[in-house]
PDB file of C-alpha atoms in Angstrom:
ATOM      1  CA  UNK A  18     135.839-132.349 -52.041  1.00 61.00           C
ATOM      2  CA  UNK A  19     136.548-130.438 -54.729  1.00 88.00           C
ATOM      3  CA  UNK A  20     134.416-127.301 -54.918  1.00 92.00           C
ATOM      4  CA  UNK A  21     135.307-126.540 -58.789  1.00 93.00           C
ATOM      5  CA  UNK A  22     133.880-130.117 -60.082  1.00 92.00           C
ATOM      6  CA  UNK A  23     131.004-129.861 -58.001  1.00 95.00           C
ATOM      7  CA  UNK A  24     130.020-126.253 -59.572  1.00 96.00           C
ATOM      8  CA  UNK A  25     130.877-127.762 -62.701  1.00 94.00           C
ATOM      9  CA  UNK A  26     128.860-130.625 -62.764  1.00 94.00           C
ATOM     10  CA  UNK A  27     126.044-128.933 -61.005  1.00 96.00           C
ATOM     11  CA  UNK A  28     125.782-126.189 -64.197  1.00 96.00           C
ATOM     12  CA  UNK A  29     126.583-129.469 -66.905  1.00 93.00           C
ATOM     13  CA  UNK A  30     123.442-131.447 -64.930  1.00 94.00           C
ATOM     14  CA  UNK A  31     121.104-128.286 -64.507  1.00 96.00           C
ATOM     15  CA  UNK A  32     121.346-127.356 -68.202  1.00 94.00           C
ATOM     16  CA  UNK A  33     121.045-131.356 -69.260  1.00 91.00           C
ATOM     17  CA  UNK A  34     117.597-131.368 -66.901  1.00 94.00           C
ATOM     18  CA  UNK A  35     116.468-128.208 -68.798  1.00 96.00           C
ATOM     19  CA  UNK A  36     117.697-128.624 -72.221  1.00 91.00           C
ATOM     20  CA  UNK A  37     118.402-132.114 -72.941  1.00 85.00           C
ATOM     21  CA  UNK A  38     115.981-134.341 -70.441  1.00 88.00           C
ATOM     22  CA  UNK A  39     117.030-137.593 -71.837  1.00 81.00           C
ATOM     23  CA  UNK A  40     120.399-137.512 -71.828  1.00 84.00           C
ATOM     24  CA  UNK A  41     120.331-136.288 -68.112  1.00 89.00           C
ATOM     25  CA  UNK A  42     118.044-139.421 -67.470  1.00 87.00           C
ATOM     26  CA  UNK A  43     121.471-141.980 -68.687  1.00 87.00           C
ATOM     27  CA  UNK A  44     123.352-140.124 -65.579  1.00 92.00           C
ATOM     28  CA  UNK A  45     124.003-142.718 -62.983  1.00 92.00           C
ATOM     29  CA  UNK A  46     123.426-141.701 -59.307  1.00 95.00           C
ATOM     30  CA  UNK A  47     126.728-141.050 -57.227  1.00 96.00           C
ATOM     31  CA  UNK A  48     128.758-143.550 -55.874  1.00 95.00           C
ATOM     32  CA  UNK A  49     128.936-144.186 -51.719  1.00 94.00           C
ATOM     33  CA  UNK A  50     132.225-142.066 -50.816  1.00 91.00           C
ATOM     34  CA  UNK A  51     132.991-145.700 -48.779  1.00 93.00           C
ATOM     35  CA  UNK A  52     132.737-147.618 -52.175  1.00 92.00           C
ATOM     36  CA  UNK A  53     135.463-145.185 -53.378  1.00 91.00           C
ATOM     37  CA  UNK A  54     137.677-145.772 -50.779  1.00 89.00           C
ATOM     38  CA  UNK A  55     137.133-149.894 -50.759  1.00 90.00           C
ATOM     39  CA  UNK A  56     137.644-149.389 -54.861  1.00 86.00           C
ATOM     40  CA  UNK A  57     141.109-147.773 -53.848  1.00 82.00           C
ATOM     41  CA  UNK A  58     142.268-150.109 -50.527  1.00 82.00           C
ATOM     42  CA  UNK A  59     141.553-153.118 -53.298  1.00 81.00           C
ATOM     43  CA  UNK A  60     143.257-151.614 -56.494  1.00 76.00           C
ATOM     44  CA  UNK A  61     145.515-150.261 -54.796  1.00 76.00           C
ATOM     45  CA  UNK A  62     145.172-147.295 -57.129  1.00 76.00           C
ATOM     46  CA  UNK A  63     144.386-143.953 -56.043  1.00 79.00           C
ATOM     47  CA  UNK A  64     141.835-142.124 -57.913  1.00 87.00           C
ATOM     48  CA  UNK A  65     142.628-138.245 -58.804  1.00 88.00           C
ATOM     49  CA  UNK A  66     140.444-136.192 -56.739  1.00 90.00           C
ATOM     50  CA  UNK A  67     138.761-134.352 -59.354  1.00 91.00           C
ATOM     51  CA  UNK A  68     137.690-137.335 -60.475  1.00 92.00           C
ATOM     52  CA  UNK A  69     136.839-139.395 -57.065  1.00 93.00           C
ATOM     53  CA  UNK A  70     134.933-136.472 -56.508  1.00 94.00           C
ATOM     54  CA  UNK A  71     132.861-136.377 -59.917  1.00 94.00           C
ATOM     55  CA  UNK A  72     132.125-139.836 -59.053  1.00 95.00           C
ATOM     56  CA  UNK A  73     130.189-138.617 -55.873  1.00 95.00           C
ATOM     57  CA  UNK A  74     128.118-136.812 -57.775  1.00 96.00           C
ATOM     58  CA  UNK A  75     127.333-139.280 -60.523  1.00 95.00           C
ATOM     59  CA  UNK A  76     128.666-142.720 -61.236  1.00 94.00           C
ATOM     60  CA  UNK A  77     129.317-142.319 -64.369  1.00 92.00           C
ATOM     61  CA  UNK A  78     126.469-142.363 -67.781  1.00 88.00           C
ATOM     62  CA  UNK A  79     124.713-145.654 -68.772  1.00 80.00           C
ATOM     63  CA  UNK A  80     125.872-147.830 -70.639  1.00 70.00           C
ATOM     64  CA  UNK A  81     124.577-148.164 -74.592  1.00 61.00           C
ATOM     65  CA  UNK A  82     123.774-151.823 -74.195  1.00 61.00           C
ATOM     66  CA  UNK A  83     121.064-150.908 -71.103  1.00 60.00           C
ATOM     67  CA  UNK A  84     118.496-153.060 -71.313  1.00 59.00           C
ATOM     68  CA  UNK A  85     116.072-150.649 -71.374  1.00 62.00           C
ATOM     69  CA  UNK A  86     117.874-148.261 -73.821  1.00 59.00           C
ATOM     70  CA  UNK A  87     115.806-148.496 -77.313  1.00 62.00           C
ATOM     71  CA  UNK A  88     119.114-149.094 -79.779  1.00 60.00           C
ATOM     72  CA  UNK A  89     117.562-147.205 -82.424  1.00 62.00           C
ATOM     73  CA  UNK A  90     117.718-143.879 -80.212  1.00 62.00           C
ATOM     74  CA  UNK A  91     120.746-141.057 -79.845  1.00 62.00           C
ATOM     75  CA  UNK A  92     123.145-142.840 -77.168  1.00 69.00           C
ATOM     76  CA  UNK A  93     122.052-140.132 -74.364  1.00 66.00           C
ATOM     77  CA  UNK A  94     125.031-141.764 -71.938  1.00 71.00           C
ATOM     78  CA  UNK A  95     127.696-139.836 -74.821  1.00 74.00           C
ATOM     79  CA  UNK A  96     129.372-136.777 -73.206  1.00 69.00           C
ATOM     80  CA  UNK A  97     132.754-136.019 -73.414  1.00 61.00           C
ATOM     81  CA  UNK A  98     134.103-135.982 -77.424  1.00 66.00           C
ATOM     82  CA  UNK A  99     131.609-138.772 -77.736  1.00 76.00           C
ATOM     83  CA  UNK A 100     132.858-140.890 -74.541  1.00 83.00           C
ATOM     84  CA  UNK A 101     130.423-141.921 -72.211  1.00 84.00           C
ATOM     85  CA  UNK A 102     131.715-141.453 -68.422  1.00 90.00           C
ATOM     86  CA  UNK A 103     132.715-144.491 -66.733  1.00 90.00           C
ATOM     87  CA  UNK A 104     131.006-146.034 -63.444  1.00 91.00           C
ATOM     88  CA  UNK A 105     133.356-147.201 -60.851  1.00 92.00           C
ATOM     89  CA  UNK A 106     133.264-150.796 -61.496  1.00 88.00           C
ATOM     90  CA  UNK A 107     133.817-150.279 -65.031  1.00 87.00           C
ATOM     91  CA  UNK A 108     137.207-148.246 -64.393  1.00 87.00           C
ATOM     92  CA  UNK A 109     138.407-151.052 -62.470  1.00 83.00           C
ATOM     93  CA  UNK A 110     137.566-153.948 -65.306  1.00 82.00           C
ATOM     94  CA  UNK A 111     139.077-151.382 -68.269  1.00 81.00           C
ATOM     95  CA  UNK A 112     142.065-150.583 -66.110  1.00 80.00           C
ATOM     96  CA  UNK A 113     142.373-154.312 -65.370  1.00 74.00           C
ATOM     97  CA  UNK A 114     142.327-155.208 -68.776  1.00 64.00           C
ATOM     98  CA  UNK A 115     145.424-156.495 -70.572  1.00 51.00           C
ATOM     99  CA  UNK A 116     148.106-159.122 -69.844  1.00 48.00           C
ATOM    100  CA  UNK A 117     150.261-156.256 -68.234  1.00 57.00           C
ATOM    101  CA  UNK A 118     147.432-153.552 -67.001  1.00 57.00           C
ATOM    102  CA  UNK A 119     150.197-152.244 -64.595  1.00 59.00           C
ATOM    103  CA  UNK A 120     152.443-151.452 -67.472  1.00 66.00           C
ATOM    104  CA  UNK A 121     150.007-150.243 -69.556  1.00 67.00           C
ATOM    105  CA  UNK A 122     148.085-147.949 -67.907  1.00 74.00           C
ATOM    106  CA  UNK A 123     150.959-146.576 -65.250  1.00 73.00           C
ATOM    107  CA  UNK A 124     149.709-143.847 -63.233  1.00 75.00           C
ATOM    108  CA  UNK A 125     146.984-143.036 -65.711  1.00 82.00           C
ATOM    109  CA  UNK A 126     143.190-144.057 -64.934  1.00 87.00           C
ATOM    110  CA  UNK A 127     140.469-143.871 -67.488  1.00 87.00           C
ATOM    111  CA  UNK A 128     137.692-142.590 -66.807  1.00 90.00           C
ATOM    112  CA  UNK A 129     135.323-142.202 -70.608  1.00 89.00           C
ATOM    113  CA  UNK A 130     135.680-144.680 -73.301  1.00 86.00           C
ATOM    114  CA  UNK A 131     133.663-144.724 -76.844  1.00 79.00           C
ATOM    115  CA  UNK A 132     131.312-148.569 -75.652  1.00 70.00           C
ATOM    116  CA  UNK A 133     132.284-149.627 -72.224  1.00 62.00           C
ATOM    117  CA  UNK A 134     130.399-153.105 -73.161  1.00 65.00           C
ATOM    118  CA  UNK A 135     132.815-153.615 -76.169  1.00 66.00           C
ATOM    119  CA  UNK A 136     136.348-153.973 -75.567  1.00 66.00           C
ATOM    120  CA  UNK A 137     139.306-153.170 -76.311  1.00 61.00           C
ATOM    121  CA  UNK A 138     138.534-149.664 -75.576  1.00 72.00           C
ATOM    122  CA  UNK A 139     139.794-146.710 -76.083  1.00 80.00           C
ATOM    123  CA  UNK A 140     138.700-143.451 -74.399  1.00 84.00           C
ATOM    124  CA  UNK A 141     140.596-141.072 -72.277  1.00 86.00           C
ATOM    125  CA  UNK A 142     142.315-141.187 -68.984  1.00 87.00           C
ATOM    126  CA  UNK A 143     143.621-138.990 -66.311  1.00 87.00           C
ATOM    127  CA  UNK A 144     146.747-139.044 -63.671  1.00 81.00           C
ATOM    128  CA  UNK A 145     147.159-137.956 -60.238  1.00 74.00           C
ATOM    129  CA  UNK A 146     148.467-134.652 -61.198  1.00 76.00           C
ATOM    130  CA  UNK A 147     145.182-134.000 -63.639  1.00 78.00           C
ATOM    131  CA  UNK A 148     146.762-134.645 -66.587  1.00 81.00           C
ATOM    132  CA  UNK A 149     144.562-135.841 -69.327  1.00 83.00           C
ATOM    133  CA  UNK A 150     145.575-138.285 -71.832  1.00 82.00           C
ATOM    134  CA  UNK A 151     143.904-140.330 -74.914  1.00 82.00           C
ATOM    135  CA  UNK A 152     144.316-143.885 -75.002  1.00 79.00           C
ATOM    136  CA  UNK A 153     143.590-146.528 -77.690  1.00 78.00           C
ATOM    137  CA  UNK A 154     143.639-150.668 -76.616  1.00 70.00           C
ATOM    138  CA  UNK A 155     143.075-151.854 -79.872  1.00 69.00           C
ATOM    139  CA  UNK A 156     146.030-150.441 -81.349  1.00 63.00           C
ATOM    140  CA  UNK A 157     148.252-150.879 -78.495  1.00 57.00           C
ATOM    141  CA  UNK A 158     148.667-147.455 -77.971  1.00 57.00           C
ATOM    142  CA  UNK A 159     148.969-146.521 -74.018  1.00 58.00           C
ATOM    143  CA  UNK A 160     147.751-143.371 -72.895  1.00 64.00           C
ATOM    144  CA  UNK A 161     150.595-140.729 -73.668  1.00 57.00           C
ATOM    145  CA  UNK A 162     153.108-139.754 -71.258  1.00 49.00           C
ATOM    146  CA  UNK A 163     152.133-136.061 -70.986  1.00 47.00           C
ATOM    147  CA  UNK A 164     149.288-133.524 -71.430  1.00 46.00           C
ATOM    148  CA  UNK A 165     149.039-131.343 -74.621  1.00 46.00           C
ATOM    149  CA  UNK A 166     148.797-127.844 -73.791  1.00 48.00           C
ATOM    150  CA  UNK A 167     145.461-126.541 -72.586  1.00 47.00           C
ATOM    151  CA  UNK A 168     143.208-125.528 -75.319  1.00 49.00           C
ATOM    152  CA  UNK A 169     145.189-128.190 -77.988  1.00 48.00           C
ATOM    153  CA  UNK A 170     143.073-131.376 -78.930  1.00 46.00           C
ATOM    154  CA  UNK A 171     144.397-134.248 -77.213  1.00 44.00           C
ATOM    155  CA  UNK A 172     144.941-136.582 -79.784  1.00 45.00           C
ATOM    156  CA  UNK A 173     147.684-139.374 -79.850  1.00 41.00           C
ATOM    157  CA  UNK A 174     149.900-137.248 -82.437  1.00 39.00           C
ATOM    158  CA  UNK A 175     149.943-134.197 -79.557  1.00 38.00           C
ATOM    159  CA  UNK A 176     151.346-137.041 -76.954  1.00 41.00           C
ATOM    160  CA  UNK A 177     154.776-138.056 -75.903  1.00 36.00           C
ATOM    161  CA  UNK A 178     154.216-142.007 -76.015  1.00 35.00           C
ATOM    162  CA  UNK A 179     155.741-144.605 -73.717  1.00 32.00           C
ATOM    163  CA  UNK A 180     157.768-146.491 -75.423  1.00 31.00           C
ATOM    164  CA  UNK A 181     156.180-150.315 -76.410  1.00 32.00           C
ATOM    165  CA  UNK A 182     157.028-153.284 -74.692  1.00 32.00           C
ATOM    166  CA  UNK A 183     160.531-154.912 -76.089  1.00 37.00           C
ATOM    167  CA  UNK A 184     159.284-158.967 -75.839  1.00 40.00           C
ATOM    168  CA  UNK A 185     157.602-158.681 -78.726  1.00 41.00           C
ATOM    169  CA  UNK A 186     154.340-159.299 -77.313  1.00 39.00           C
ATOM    170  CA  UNK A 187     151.937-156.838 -78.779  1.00 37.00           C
ATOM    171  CA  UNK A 188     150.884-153.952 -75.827  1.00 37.00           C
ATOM    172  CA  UNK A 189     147.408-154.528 -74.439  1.00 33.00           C
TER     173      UNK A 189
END
């Protein structure tokens, strides 16, 4: 397990409970560490392990359409640069998304997206190696094929892109 994302989260949850009560009610409780690995054997992709381990501590935020979210309220399930955190079953339908998911998404797997109940998404991913990237469905736009530096905003215009599909097919 890793020890830093477990301090982490444990400080991000115990200031939420304190300080922000209702968005530390949209945190989901953790995933089984067996549904991780039967998520893995099926996909066939393996999950980073800062991020398989986040998802032991919470499975992501709740989704905006909850049915018992009140739609006029703050979306409490926003964290990351206004992303909510993706469950485990959601990862697998985003990264399955797409005629060619494979050859979209590559190593990368997402793991926060702006609405995970409207697609196309876009959101922000992360490799094997930790490497974050920003990705964008609508536009096409797979996520980039490096990190910016640390401390640099990851936005598309800091990120080497893959280059687009030559059939003429739009990406998805």
């Amino acid at each position: 397990m890793n020890e830093d994302v477990v301090q982490a989260w444990d400080r991000i949850t115990g200031w939420l409970r304190t300080h922000a009560p209702v968005s530390y009610a949209g945190i989901r409780p953790p995933v089984d560490p067996a549904a991780l690995d039967a998520a893995g054997a099926e996909s066939g992709v393996r999950l980073p392990p800062a991020l398989a381990t986040l998802l032991t501590r919470c499975d992501g935020t709740v989704e905006p359409s909850a049915p018992d979210r009140d739609p006029d309220e703050y979306d409490p399930g926003l964290f990351l640069a206004q992303r909510h955190l993706l469950p485990l079953e959601a990862i697998a339908v985003v990264r399955g998304s797409g005629r060619q998911a494979e050859g979209y998404w590559g190593p990368w797997v997402p793991f926060a997206v702006a609405d995970y109940s409207l697609a196309p998404w876009d959101g922000l991913a992360v490799d094997a190696d930790g490497r974050l990237a920003v990705f964008g469905q609508g536009g096409g736009e797979p996520p980039c094929g490096r990190s910016p530096p640390r401390g640099t905003d990851p936005s598309p215009s800091s990120c080497t892109r893959w280059p687009k599909p030559s059939s003429g097919a739009p990406a998805r």
